[in-house]
XYZ file of C-alpha atoms in Angstrom:
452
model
C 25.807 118.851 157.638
C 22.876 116.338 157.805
C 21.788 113.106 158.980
C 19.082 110.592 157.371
C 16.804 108.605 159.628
C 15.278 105.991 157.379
C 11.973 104.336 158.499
C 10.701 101.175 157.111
C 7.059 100.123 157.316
C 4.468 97.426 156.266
C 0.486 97.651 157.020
C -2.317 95.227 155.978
C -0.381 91.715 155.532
C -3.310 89.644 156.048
C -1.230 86.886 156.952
C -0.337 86.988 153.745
C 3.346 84.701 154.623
C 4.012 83.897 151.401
C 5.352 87.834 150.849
C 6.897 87.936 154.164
C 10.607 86.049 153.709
C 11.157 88.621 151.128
C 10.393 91.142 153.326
C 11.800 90.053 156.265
C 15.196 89.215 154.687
C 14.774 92.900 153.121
C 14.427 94.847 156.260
C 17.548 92.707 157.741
C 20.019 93.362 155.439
C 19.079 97.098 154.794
C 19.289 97.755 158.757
C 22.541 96.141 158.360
C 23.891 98.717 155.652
C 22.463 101.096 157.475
C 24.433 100.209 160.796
C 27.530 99.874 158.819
C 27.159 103.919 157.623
C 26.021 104.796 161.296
C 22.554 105.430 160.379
C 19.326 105.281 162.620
C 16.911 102.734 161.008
C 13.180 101.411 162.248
C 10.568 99.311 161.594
C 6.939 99.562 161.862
C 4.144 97.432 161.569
C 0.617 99.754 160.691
C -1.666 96.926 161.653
C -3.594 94.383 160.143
C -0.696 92.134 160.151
C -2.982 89.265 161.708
C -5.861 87.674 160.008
C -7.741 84.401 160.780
C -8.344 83.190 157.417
C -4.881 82.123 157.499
C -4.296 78.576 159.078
C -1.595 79.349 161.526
C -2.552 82.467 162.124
C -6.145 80.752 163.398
C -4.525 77.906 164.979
C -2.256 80.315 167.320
C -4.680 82.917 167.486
C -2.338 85.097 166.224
C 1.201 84.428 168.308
C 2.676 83.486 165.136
C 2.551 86.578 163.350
C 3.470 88.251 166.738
C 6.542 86.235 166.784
C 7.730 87.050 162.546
C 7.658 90.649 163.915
C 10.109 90.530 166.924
C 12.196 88.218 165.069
C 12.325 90.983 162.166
C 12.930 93.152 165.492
C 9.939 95.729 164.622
C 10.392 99.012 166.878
C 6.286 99.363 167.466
C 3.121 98.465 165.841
C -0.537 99.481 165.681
C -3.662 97.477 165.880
C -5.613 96.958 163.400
C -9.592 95.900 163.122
C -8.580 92.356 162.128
C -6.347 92.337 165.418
C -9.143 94.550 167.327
C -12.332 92.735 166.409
C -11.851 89.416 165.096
C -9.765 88.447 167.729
C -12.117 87.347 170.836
C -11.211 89.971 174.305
C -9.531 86.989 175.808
C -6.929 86.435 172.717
C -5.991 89.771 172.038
C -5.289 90.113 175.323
C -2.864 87.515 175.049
C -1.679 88.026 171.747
C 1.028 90.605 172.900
C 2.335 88.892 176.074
C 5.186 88.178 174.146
C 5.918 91.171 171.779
C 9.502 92.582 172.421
C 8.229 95.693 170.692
C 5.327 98.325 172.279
C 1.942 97.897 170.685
C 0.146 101.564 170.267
C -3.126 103.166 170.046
C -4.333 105.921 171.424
C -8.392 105.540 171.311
C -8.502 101.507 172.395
C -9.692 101.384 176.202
C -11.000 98.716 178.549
C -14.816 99.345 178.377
C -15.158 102.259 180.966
C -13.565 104.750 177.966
C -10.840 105.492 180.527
C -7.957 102.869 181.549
C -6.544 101.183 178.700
C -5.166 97.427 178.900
C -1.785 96.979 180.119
C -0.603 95.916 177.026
C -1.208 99.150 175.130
C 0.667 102.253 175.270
C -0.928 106.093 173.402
C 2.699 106.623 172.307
C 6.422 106.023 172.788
C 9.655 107.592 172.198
C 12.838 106.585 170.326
C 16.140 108.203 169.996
C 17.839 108.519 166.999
C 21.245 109.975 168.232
C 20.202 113.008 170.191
C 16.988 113.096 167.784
C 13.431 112.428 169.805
C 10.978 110.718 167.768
C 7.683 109.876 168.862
C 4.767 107.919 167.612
C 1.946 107.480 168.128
C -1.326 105.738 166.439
C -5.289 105.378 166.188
C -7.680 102.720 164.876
C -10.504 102.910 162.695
C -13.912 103.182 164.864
C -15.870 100.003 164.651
C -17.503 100.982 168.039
C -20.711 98.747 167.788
C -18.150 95.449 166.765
C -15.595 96.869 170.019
C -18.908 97.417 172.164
C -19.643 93.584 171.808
C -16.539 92.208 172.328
C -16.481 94.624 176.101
C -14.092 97.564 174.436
C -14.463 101.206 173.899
C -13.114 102.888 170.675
C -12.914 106.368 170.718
C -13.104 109.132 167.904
C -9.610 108.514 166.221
C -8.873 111.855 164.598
C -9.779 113.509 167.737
C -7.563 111.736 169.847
C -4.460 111.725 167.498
C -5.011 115.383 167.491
C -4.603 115.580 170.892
C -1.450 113.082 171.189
C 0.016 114.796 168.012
C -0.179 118.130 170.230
C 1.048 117.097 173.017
C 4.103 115.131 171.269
C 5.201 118.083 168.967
C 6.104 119.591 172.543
C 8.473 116.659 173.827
C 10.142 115.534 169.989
C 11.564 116.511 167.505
C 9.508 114.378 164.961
C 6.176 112.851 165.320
C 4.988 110.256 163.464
C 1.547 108.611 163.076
C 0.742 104.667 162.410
C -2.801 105.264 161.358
C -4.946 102.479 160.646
C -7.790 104.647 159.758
C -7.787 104.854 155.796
C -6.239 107.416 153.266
C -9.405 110.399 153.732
C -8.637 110.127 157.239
C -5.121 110.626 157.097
C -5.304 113.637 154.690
C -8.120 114.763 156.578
C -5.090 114.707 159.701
C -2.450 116.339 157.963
C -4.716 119.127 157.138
C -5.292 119.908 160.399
C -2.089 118.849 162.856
C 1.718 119.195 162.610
C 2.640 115.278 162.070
C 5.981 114.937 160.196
C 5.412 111.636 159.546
C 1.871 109.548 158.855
C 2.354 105.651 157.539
C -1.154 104.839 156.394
C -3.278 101.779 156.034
C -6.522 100.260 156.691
C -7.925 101.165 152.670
C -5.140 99.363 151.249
C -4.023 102.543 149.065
C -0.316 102.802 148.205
C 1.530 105.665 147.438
C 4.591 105.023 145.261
C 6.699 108.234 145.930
C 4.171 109.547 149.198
C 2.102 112.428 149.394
C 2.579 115.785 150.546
C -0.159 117.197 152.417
C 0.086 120.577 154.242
C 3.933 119.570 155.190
C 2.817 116.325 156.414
C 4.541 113.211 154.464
C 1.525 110.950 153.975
C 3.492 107.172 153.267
C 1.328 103.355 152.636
C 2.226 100.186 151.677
C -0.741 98.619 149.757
C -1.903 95.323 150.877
C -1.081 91.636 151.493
C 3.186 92.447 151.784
C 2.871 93.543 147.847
C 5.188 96.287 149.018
C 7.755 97.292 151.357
C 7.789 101.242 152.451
C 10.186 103.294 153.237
C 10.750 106.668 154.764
C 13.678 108.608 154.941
C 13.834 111.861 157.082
C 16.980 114.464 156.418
C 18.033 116.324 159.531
C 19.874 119.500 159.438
C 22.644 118.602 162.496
C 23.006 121.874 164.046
C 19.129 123.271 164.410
C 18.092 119.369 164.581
C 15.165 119.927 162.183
C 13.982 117.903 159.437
C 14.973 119.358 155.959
C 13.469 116.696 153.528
C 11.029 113.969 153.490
C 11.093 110.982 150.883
C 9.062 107.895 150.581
C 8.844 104.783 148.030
C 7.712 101.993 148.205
C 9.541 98.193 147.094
C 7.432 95.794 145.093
C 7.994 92.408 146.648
C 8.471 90.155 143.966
C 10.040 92.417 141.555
C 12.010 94.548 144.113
C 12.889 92.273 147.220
C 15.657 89.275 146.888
C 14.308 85.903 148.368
C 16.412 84.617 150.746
C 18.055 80.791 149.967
C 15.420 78.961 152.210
C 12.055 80.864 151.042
C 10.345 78.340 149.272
C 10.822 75.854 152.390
C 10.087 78.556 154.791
C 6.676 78.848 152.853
C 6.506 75.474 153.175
C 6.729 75.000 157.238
C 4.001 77.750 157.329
C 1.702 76.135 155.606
C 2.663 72.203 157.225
C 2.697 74.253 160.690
C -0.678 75.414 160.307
C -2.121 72.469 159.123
C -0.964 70.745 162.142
C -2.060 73.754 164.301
C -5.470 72.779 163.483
C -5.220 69.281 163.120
C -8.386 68.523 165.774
C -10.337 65.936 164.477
C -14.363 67.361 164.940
C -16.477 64.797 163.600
C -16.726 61.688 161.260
C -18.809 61.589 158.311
C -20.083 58.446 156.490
C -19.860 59.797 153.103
C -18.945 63.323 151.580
C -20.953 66.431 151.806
C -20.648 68.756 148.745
C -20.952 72.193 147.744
C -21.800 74.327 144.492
C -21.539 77.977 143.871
C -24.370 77.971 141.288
C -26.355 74.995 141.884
C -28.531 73.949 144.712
C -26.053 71.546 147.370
C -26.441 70.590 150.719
C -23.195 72.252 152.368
C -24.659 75.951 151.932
C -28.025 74.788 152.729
C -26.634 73.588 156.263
C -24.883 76.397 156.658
C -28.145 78.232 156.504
C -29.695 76.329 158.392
C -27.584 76.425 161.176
C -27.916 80.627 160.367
C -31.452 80.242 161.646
C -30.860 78.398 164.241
C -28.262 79.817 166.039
C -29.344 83.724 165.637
C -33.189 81.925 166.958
C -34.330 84.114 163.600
C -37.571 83.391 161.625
C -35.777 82.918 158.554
C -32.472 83.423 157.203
C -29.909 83.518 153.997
C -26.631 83.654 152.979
C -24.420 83.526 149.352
C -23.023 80.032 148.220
C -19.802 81.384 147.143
C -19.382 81.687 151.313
C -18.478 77.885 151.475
C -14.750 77.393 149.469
C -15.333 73.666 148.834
C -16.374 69.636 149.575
C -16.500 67.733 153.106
C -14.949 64.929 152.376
C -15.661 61.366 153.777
C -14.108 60.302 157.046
C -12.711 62.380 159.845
C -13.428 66.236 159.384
C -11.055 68.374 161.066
C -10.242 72.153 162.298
C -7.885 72.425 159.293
C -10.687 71.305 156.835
C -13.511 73.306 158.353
C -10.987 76.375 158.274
C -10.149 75.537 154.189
C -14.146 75.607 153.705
C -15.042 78.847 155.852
C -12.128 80.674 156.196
C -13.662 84.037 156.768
C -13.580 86.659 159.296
C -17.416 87.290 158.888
C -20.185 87.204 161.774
C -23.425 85.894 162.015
C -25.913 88.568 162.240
C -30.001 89.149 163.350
C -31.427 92.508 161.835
C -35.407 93.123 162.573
C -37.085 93.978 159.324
C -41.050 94.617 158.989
C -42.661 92.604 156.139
C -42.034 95.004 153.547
C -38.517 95.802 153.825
C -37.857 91.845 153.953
C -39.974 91.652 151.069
C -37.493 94.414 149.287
C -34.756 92.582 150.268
C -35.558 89.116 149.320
C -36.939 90.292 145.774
C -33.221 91.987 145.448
C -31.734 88.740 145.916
C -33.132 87.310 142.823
C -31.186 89.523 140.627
C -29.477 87.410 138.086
C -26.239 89.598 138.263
C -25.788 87.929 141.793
C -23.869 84.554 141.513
C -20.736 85.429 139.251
C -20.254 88.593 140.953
C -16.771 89.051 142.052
C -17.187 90.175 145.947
C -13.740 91.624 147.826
C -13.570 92.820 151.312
C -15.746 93.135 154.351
C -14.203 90.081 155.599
C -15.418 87.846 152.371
C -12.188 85.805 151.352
C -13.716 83.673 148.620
C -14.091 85.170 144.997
C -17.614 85.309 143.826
C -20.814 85.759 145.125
C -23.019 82.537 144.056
C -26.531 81.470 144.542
C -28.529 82.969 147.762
C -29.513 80.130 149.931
C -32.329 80.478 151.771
C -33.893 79.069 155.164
C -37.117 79.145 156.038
C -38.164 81.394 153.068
C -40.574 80.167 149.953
C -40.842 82.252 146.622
C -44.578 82.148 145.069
C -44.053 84.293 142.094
C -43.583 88.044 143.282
C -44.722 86.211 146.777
C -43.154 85.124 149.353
C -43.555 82.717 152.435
C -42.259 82.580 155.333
C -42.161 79.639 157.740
C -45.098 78.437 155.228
C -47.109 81.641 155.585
C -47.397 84.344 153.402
C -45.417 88.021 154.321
C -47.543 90.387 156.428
C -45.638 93.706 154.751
C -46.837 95.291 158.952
C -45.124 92.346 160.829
C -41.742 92.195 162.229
C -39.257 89.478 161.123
C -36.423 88.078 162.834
C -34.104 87.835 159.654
C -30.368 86.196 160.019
C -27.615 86.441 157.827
C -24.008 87.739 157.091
C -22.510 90.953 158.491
C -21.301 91.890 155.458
C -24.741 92.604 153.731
C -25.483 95.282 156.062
C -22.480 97.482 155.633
C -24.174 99.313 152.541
C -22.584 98.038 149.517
C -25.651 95.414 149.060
C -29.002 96.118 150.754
C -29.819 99.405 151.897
C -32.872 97.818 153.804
C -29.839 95.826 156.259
C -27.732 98.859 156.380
C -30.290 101.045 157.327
C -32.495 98.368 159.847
C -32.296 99.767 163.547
C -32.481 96.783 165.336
C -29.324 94.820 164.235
C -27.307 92.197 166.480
C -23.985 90.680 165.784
C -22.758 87.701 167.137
C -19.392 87.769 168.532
C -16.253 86.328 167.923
C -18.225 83.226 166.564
C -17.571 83.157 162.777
C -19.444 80.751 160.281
C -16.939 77.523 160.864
C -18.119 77.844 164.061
C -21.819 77.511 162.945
C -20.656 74.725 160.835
C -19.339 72.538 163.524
C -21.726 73.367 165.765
C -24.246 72.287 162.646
C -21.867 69.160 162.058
C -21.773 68.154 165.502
C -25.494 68.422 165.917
C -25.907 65.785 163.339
């Protein structure tokens, strides 16, 4: 005789509400089937479930999405970087004061690397009849971002090794909410005895899971796209697992809307309008912006780059700013709609020549329609660079009206995204780089807007 424990999971929403009725209304009525055949059923979240480009989610610094889970009565969730690093230390540790589900990760600690906050737990158990399943999770290592923000982040695969170890001595199935990317995970299953790990972080989705070294390896994709689910068969008597299945539930093909979902949409969107409703500052006339032509939003933007990093110079992409200032009172809302992104300021040393590298890489032509995704960018192309501070004489360049000494050390400020690799290797590689922490460009802006 068996049993079937069937899991249900979602990872990397993005505040992405539109998806979420479907999936909410999804996981409700399959627990309730499930019930009804006394079956075990759960929920898990696999992080990255907040994100700040979202108005709500930026006007309640991330309660709302807190509350959609408990109300879809998730059994745990793990943190993700958007929850872990673009949530200032004072907001995420508030944003779980209200969970009525245990948040987990094992390498997360206050910034001695020993105590963790009092909100976070390494693991936890649930029963599923006389059935012991534990879980436990990690988060991907963004130690200099954690470092600045007064956390520690430890080596994830080392410490889910450890927990995974530990666990397979107290359970009788272990799973894993990793939000440390597909190589990872494999990498994971190679080397422990997980059952169980739901995936996340690179977005990947596997339709019918993986298999890796008896490890089911489950994910969800992206932006509530899909719905996973897991289901476990138990042999009754010996109470071990005797098959593992996964598939995932594509939302808008898949998933039934519930009756109200267009005017649930709706409130979400009216609710975070008026979350961020603050009026900042009046303008006399409109301010515009162009991806591909010189304007005076990005240039401001720059400006305010230099400025606030105290750099000698400084540049950013146009596509960066979504839109128009218009006449009249500017608010929260409209500064969020221009710069929604979850992307840093940041001040990298460079000596003459490398800045010189860099700049004369900026003046490829395959720059402004390039289409950028990720690393926190949530507009769709590239644009024009904008540029403070610097002049371009030919193959010259000035800065602060003086030509480039290729020996000298420059102050240069831009985004955090160009110095993750996938741009300039110059940024990437630069020793001496500073982020600026939580503030995000809106914040520049108004501090920009208000200084005028």
């Amino acid at each position: 005789m068996k049993k079937t424990i069937h899991i249900y999971h979602t990872n990397d929403l993005h505040s992405h509400f539109e998806n979420w009725p479907r999936i909410a209304h999804f996981i409700k009525e399959r627990r309730r089937l499930h019930d009804e055949a006394g079956e075990y059923s759960f929920a898990f979240d696999i992080g990255d479930h907040v994100d700040r480009a979202h108005p709500l989610t930026e006007g309640t610094l991330g309660t709302y999405n807190i509350d959609l889970l408990n109300e879809s009565q998730f059994h745990a969730v793990a943190i993700g970087n958007n929850e872990g690093i673009t949530m200032p230390r004072e907001a995420l540790n508030r944003l779980y004061e209200h969970a009525s589900f245990p948040v987990v990760c094992a390498n997360l600690f206050e910034k001695n690397g020993e105590t963790r906050p009092d909100w976070l737990v390494p693991h936890t158990f649930f029963q599923a009849g006389d059935t012991t399943i534990a879980v436990t999770s990690a988060t991907a290592q963004y130690t200099a971002f954690y470092e600045l923000l007064d956390w520690c982040v430890t080596l994830p695969v080392d410490e889910l090794k450890k927990q995974i170890a530990m666990l397979k001595k107290r359970a009788d199935i272990v799973i894993v909410l990793s939000h440390l990317g597909m190589y990872d995970d494999e990498k994971l299953a190679e080397e422990t005895e997980a059952d169980v790990i739901l995936g996340g972080h690179t977005h990947h989705v596997f339709h019918e899971g993986k298999m890796v070294n008896g490890t089911l390896l489950a994910a969800a994709g992206k932006y509530g796209y899909f719905a996973g689910h897991v289901e476990l068969d138990l042999d009754v008597e010996s109470g071990r697992v005797v098959a593992k299945r996964a598939r995932v539930f594509e939302t808008n093909r898949s998933l039934k809307p519930p009756q109200d979902e267009q005017e649930q949409q709706e409130r979400i969107e009216e609710r975070g309008r008026q979350a961020l409703s603050v009026p900042v500052v009046h303008l006399d006339k409109p301010i515009e912006s162009h991806w591909f032509d010189p304007s005076p939003l990005p240039q401001m933007l720059t400006e305010a780059l230099t400025d606030w990093c105290q750099a000698d110079c400084s540049f950013l992409n146009a596509g960066v700013v979504l839109g128009h200032l218009p006449a009249g009172n500017v608010t929260k809302y409209d500064l969020h709609k221009l710069l929604p992104h979850p992307i840093n300021p940041c001040l990298i040393e460079l000596t003459g020549a490398e800045l010189s590298e860099v700049l004369r890489q900026t003046r490829d032509e395959k720059w402004p329609h390039l289409q950028v995704k990720g690393l926190g960018f949530r507009g769709s192309v590239m644009g024009r660079f904008v540029y403070d501070r610097i002049k371009m004489n030919g193959p010259h360049f000035l800065i602060n009206g003086e030509a480039i000494e290729l020996k000298k050390t420059y102050k240069l400020a831009t985004l955090d995204m160009f110095t993750y690799g996938h741009y300039f290797v110059e940024l990437h590689r630069a020793r001496s780089k500073r982020y600026f922490m939580p503030e995000f460009l809106r914040d520049l802006m108004e501090w920009k807007l208000l200084q005028q």
